[in-house]
JSON list of C-alpha atoms in Angstrom, two decimals:
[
{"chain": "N", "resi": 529, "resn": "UNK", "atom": "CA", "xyz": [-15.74, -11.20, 20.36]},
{"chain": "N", "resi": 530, "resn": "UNK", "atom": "CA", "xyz": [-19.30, -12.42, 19.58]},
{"chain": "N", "resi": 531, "resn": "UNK", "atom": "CA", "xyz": [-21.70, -11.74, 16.38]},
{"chain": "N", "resi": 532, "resn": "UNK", "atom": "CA", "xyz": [-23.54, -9.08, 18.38]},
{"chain": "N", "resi": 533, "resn": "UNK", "atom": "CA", "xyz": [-20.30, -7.15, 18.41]},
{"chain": "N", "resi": 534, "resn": "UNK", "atom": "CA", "xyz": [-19.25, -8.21, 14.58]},
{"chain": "N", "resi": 535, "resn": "UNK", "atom": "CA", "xyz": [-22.22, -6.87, 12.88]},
{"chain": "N", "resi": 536, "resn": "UNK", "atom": "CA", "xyz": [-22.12, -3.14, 14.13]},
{"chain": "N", "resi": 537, "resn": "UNK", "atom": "CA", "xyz": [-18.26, -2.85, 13.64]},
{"chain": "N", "resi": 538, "resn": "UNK", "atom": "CA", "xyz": [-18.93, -4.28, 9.86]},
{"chain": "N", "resi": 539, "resn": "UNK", "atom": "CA", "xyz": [-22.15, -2.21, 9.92]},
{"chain": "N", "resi": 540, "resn": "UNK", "atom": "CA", "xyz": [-20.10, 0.84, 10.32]},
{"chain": "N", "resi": 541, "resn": "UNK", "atom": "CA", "xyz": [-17.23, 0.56, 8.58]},
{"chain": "N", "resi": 542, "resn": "UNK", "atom": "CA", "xyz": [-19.86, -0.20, 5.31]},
{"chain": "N", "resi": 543, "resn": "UNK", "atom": "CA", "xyz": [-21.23, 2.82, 6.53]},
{"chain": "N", "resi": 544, "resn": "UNK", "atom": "CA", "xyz": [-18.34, 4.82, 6.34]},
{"chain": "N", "resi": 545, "resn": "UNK", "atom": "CA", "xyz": [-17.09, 3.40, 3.07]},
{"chain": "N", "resi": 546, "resn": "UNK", "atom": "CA", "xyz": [-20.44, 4.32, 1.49]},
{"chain": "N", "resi": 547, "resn": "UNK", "atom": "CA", "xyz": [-20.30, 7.33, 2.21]},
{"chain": "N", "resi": 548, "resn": "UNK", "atom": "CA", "xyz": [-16.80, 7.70, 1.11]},
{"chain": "N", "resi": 549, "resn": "UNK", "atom": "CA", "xyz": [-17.23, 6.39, -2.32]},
{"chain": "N", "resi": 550, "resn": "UNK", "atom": "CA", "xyz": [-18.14, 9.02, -3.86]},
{"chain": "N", "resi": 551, "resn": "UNK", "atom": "CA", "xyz": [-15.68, 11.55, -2.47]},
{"chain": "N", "resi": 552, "resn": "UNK", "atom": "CA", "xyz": [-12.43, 9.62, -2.35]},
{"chain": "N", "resi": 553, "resn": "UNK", "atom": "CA", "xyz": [-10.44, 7.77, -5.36]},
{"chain": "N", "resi": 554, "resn": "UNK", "atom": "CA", "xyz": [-11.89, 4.44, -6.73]},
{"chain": "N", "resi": 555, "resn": "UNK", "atom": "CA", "xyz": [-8.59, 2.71, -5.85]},
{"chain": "N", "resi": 556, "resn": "UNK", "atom": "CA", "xyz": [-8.42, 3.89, -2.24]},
{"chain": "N", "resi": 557, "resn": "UNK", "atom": "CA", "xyz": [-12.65, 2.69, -2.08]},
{"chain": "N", "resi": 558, "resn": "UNK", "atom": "CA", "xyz": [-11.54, -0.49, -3.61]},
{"chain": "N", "resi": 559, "resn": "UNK", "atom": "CA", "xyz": [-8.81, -0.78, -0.58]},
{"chain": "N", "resi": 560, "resn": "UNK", "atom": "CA", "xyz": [-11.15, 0.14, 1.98]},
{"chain": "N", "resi": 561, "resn": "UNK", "atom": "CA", "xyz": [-13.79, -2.34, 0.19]},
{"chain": "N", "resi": 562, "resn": "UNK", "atom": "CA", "xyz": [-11.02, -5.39, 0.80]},
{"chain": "N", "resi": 563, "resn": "UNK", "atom": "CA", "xyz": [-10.28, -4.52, 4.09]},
{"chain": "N", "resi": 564, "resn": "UNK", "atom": "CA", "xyz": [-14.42, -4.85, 5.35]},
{"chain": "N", "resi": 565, "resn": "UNK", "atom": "CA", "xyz": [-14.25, -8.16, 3.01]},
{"chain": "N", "resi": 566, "resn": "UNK", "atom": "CA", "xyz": [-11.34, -9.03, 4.71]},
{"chain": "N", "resi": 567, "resn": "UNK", "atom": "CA", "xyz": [-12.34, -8.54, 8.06]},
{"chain": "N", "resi": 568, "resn": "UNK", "atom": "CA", "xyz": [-15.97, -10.42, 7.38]},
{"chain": "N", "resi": 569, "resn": "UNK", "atom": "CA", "xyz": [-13.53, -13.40, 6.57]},
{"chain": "N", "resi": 570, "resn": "UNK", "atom": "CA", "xyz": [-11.56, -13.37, 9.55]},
{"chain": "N", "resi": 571, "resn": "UNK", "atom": "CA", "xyz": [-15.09, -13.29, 11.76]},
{"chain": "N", "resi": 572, "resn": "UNK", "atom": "CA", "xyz": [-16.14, -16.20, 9.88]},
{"chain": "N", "resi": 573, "resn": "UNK", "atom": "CA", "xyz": [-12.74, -17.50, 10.43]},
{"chain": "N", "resi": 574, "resn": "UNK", "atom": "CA", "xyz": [-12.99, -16.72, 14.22]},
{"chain": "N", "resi": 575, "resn": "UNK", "atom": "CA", "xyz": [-16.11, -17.99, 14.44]},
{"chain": "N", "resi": 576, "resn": "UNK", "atom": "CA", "xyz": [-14.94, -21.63, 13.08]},
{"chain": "N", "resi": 577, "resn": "UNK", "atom": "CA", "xyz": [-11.66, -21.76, 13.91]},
{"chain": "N", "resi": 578, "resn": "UNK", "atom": "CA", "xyz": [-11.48, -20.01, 17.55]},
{"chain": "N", "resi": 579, "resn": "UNK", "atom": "CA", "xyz": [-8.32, -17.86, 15.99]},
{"chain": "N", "resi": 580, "resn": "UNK", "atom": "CA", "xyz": [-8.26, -14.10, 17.19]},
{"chain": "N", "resi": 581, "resn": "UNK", "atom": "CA", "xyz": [-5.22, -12.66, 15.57]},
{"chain": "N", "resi": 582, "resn": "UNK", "atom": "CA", "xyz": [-5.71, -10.90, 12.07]},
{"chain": "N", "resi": 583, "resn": "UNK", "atom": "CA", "xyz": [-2.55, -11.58, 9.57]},
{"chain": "N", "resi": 584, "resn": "UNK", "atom": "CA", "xyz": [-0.08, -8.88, 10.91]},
{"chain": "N", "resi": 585, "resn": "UNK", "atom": "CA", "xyz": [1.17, -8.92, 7.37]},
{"chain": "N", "resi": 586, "resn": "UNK", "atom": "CA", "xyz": [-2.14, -7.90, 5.10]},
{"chain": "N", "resi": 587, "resn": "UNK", "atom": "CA", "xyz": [-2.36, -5.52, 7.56]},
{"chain": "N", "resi": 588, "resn": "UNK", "atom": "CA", "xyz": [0.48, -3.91, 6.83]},
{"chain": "N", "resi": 589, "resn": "UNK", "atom": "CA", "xyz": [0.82, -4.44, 3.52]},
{"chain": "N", "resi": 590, "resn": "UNK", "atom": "CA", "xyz": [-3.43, -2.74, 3.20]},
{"chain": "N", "resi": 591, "resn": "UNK", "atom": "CA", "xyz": [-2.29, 0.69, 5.80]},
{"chain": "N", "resi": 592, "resn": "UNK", "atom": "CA", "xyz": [0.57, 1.25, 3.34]},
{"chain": "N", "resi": 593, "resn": "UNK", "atom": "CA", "xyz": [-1.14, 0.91, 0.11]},
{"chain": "N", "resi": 594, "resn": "UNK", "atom": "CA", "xyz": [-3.66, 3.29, 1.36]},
{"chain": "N", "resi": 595, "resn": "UNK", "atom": "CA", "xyz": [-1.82, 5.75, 2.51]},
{"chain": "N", "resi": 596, "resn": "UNK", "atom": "CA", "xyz": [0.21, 5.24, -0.36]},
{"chain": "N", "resi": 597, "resn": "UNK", "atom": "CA", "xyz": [-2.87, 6.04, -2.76]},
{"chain": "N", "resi": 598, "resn": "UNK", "atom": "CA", "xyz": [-4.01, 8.66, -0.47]},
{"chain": "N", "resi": 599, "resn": "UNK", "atom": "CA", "xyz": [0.01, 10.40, -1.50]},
{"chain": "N", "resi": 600, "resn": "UNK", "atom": "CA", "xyz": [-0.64, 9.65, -5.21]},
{"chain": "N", "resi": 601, "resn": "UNK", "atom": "CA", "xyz": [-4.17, 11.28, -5.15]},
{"chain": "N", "resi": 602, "resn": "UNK", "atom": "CA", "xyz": [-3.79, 14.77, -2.79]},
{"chain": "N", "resi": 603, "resn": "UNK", "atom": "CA", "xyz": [0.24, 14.77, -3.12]},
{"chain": "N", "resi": 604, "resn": "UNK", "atom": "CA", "xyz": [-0.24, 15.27, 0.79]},
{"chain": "N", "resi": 605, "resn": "UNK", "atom": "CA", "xyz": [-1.64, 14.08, 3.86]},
{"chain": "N", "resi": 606, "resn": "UNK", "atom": "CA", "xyz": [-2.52, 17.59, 4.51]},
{"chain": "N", "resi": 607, "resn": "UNK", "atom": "CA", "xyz": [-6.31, 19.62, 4.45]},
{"chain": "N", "resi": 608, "resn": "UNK", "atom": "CA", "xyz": [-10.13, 18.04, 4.49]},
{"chain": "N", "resi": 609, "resn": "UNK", "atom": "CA", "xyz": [-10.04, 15.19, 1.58]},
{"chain": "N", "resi": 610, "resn": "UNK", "atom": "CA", "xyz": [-6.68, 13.53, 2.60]},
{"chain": "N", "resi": 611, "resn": "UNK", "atom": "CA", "xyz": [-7.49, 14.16, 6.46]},
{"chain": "N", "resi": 612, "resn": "UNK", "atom": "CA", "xyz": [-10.15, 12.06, 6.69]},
{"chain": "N", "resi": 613, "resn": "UNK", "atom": "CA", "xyz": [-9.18, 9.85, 4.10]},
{"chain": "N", "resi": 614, "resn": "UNK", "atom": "CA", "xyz": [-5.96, 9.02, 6.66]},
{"chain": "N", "resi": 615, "resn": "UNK", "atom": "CA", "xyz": [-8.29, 9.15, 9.58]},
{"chain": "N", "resi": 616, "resn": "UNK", "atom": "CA", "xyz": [-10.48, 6.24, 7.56]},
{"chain": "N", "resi": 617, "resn": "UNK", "atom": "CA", "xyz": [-7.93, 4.18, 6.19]},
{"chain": "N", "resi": 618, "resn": "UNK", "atom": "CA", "xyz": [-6.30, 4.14, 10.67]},
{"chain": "N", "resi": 619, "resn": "UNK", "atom": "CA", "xyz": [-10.28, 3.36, 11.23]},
{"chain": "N", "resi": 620, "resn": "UNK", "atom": "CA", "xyz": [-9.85, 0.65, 8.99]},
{"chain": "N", "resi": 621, "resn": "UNK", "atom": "CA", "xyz": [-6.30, -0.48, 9.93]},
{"chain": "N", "resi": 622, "resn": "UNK", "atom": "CA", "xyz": [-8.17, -0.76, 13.85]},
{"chain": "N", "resi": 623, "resn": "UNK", "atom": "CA", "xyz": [-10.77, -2.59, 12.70]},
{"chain": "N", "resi": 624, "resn": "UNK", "atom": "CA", "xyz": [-8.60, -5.05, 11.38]},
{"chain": "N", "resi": 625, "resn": "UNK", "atom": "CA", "xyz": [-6.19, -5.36, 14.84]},
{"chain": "N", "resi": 626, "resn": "UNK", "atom": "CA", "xyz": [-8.89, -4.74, 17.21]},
{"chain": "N", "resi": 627, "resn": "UNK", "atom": "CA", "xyz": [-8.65, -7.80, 19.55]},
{"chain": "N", "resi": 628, "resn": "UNK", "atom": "CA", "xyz": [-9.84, -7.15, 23.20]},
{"chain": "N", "resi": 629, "resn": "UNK", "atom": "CA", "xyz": [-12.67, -5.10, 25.06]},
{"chain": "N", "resi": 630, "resn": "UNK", "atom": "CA", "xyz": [-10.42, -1.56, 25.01]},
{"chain": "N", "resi": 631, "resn": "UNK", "atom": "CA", "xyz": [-9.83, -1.90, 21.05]},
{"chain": "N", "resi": 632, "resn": "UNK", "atom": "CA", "xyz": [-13.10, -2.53, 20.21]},
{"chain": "N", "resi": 633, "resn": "UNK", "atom": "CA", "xyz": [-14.43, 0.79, 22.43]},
{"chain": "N", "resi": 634, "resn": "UNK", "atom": "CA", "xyz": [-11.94, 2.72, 20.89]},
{"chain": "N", "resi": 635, "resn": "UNK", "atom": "CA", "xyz": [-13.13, 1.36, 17.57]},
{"chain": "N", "resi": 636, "resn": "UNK", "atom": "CA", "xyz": [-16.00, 2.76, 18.00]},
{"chain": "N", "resi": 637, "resn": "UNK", "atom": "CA", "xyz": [-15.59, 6.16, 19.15]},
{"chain": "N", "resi": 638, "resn": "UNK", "atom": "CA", "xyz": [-12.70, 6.52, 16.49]},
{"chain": "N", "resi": 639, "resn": "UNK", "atom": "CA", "xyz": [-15.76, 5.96, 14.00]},
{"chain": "N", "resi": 640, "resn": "UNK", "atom": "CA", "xyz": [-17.83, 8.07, 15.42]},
{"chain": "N", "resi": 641, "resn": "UNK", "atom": "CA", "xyz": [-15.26, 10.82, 14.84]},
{"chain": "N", "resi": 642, "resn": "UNK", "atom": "CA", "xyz": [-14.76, 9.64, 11.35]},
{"chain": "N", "resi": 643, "resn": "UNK", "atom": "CA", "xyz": [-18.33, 9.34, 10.39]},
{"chain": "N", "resi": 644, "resn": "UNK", "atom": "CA", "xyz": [-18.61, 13.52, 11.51]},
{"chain": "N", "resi": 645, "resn": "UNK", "atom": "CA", "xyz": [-15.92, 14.30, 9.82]},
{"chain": "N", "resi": 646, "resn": "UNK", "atom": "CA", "xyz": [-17.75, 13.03, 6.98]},
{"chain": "N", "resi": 647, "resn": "UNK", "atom": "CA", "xyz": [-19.92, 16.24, 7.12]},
{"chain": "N", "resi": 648, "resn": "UNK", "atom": "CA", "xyz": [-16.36, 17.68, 6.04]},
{"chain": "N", "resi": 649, "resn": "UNK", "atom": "CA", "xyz": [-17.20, 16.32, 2.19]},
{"chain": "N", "resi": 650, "resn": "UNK", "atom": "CA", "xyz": [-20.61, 16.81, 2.46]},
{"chain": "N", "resi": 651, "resn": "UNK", "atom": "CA", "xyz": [-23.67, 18.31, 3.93]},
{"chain": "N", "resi": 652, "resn": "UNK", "atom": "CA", "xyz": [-26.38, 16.74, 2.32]},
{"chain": "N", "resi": 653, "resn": "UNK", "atom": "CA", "xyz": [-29.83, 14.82, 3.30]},
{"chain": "N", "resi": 654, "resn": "UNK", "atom": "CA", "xyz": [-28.43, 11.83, 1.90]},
{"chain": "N", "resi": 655, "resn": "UNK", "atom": "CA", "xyz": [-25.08, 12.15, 3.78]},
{"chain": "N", "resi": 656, "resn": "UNK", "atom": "CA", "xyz": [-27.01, 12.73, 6.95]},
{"chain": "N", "resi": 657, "resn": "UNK", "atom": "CA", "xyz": [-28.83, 9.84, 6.51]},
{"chain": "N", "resi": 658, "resn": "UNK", "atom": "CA", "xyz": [-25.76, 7.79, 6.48]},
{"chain": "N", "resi": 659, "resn": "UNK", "atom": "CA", "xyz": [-23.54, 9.17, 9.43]},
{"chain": "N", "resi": 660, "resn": "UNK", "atom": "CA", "xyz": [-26.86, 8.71, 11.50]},
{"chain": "N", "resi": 661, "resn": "UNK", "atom": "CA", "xyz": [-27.02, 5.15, 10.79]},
{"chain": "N", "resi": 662, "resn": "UNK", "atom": "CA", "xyz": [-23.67, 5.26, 11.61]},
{"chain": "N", "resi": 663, "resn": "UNK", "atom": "CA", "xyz": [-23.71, 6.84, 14.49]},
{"chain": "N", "resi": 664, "resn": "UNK", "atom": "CA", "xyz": [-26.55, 4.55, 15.48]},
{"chain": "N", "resi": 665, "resn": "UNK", "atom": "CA", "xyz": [-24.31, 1.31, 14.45]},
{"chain": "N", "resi": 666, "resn": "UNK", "atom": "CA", "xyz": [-21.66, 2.67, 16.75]},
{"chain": "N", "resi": 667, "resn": "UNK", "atom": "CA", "xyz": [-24.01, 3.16, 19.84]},
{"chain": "N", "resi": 668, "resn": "UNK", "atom": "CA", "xyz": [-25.44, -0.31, 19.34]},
{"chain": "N", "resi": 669, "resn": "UNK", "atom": "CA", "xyz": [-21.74, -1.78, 19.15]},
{"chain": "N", "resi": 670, "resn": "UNK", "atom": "CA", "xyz": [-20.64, 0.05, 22.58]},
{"chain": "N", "resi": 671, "resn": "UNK", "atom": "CA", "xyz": [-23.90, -0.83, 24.20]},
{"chain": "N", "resi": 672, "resn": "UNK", "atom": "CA", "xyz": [-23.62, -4.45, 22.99]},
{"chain": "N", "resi": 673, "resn": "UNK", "atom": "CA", "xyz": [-19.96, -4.36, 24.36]},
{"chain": "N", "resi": 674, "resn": "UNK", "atom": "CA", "xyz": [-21.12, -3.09, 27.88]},
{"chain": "N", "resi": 675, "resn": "UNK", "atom": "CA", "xyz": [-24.00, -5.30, 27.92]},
{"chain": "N", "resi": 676, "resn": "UNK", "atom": "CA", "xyz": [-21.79, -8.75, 27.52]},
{"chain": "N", "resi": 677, "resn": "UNK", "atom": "CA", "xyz": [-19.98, -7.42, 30.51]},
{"chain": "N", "resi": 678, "resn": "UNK", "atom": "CA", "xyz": [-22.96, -7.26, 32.87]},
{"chain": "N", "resi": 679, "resn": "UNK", "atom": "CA", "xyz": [-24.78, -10.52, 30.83]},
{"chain": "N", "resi": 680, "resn": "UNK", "atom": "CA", "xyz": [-21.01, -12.12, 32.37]},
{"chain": "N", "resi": 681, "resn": "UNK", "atom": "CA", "xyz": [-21.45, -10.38, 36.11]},
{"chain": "N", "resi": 682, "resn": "UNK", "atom": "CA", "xyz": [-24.75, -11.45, 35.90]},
{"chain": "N", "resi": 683, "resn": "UNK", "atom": "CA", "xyz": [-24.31, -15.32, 35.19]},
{"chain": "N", "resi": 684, "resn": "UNK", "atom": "CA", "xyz": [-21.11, -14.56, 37.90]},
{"chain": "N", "resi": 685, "resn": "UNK", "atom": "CA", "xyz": [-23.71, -13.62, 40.55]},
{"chain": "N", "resi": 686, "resn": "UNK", "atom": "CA", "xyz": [-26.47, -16.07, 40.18]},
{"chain": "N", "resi": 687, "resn": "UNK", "atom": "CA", "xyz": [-23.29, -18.73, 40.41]},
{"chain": "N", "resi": 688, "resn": "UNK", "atom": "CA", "xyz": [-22.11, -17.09, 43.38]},
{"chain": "N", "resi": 689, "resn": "UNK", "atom": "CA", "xyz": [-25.77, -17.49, 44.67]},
{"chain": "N", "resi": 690, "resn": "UNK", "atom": "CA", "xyz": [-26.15, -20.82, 43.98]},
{"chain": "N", "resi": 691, "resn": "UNK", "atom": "CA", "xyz": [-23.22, -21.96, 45.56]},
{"chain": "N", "resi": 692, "resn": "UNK", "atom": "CA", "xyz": [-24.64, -19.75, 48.50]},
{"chain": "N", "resi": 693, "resn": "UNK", "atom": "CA", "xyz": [-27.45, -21.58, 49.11]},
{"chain": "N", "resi": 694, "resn": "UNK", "atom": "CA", "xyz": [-26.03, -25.06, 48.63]}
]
């Protein structure tokens, strides 16, 4: 996964938790906060260390706390503020195991989802604002994602060219 790829993923997510903050708990935000800051640190980590696997572990131990505070807040995971606030914190949870091509598509139409169902809490300017820079994060991401596969056909071709003509 390259840099062009990182930034829109983090891009939305920050988006998403933004937008969030002022409708959900403070502890679940702060959760959702360490798993963006978490995942930044792993793309650093990838990008020095060549490592692709996210600790199974912290991801784990982040889903559960969530949904945990998500219980202790709406005493269900049932109706509009704990729906999307599941649907976020399994946005969140893919963010973190997303590995290959296929995860990171899904990725980003499971935020694009999320970041309408933000309307849910919300219908204001401000709010609009927000889910359409998401929405424009996510489009960049997938086009970015397609893109790298045609920038590799590409490079594959003029190869298979040059061998051609040799």
């Amino acid at each position: 996964m390259n840099t062009a790829i990182q930034l829109p993923i983090l891009l939305s997510l920050g988006l998403i938790w933004l937008a969030q903050t002022t409708f959900v708990p403070l502890y679940l935000s702060v959760i959702f906060l360490t798993m963006i800051v978490a995942l930044f640190l792993h793309y650093r980590q990838i990008a020095k260390t060549e490592t692709r696997k996210f600790p199974q572990w912290m991801t784990v131990c982040l889903v559960l706390s969530a949904l945990a505070s998500v219980w202790i807040s709406y005493n269900s995971f049932w109706g509009v503020e704990a729906g999307v606030a599941v649907l976020s914190t399994f946005l969140f949870a893919k963010a973190l195991e997303s590995k290959n091509k296929r995860d990171l598509i899904i990725l980003f139409n499971f935020a694009l989802f999320v970041s309408a169902s933000l309307f849910l809490y919300s219908q204001t300017f401000w709010m609009a604002v927000v889910v359409l820079m998401c929405l424009l994060s996510c489009l960049f991401g997938l086009y970015r994602i397609q893109m790298s596969e045609f920038e590799a056909l590409e490079r594959t071709m003029l190869h298979a060219l040059k061998m051609d003509f040799i």
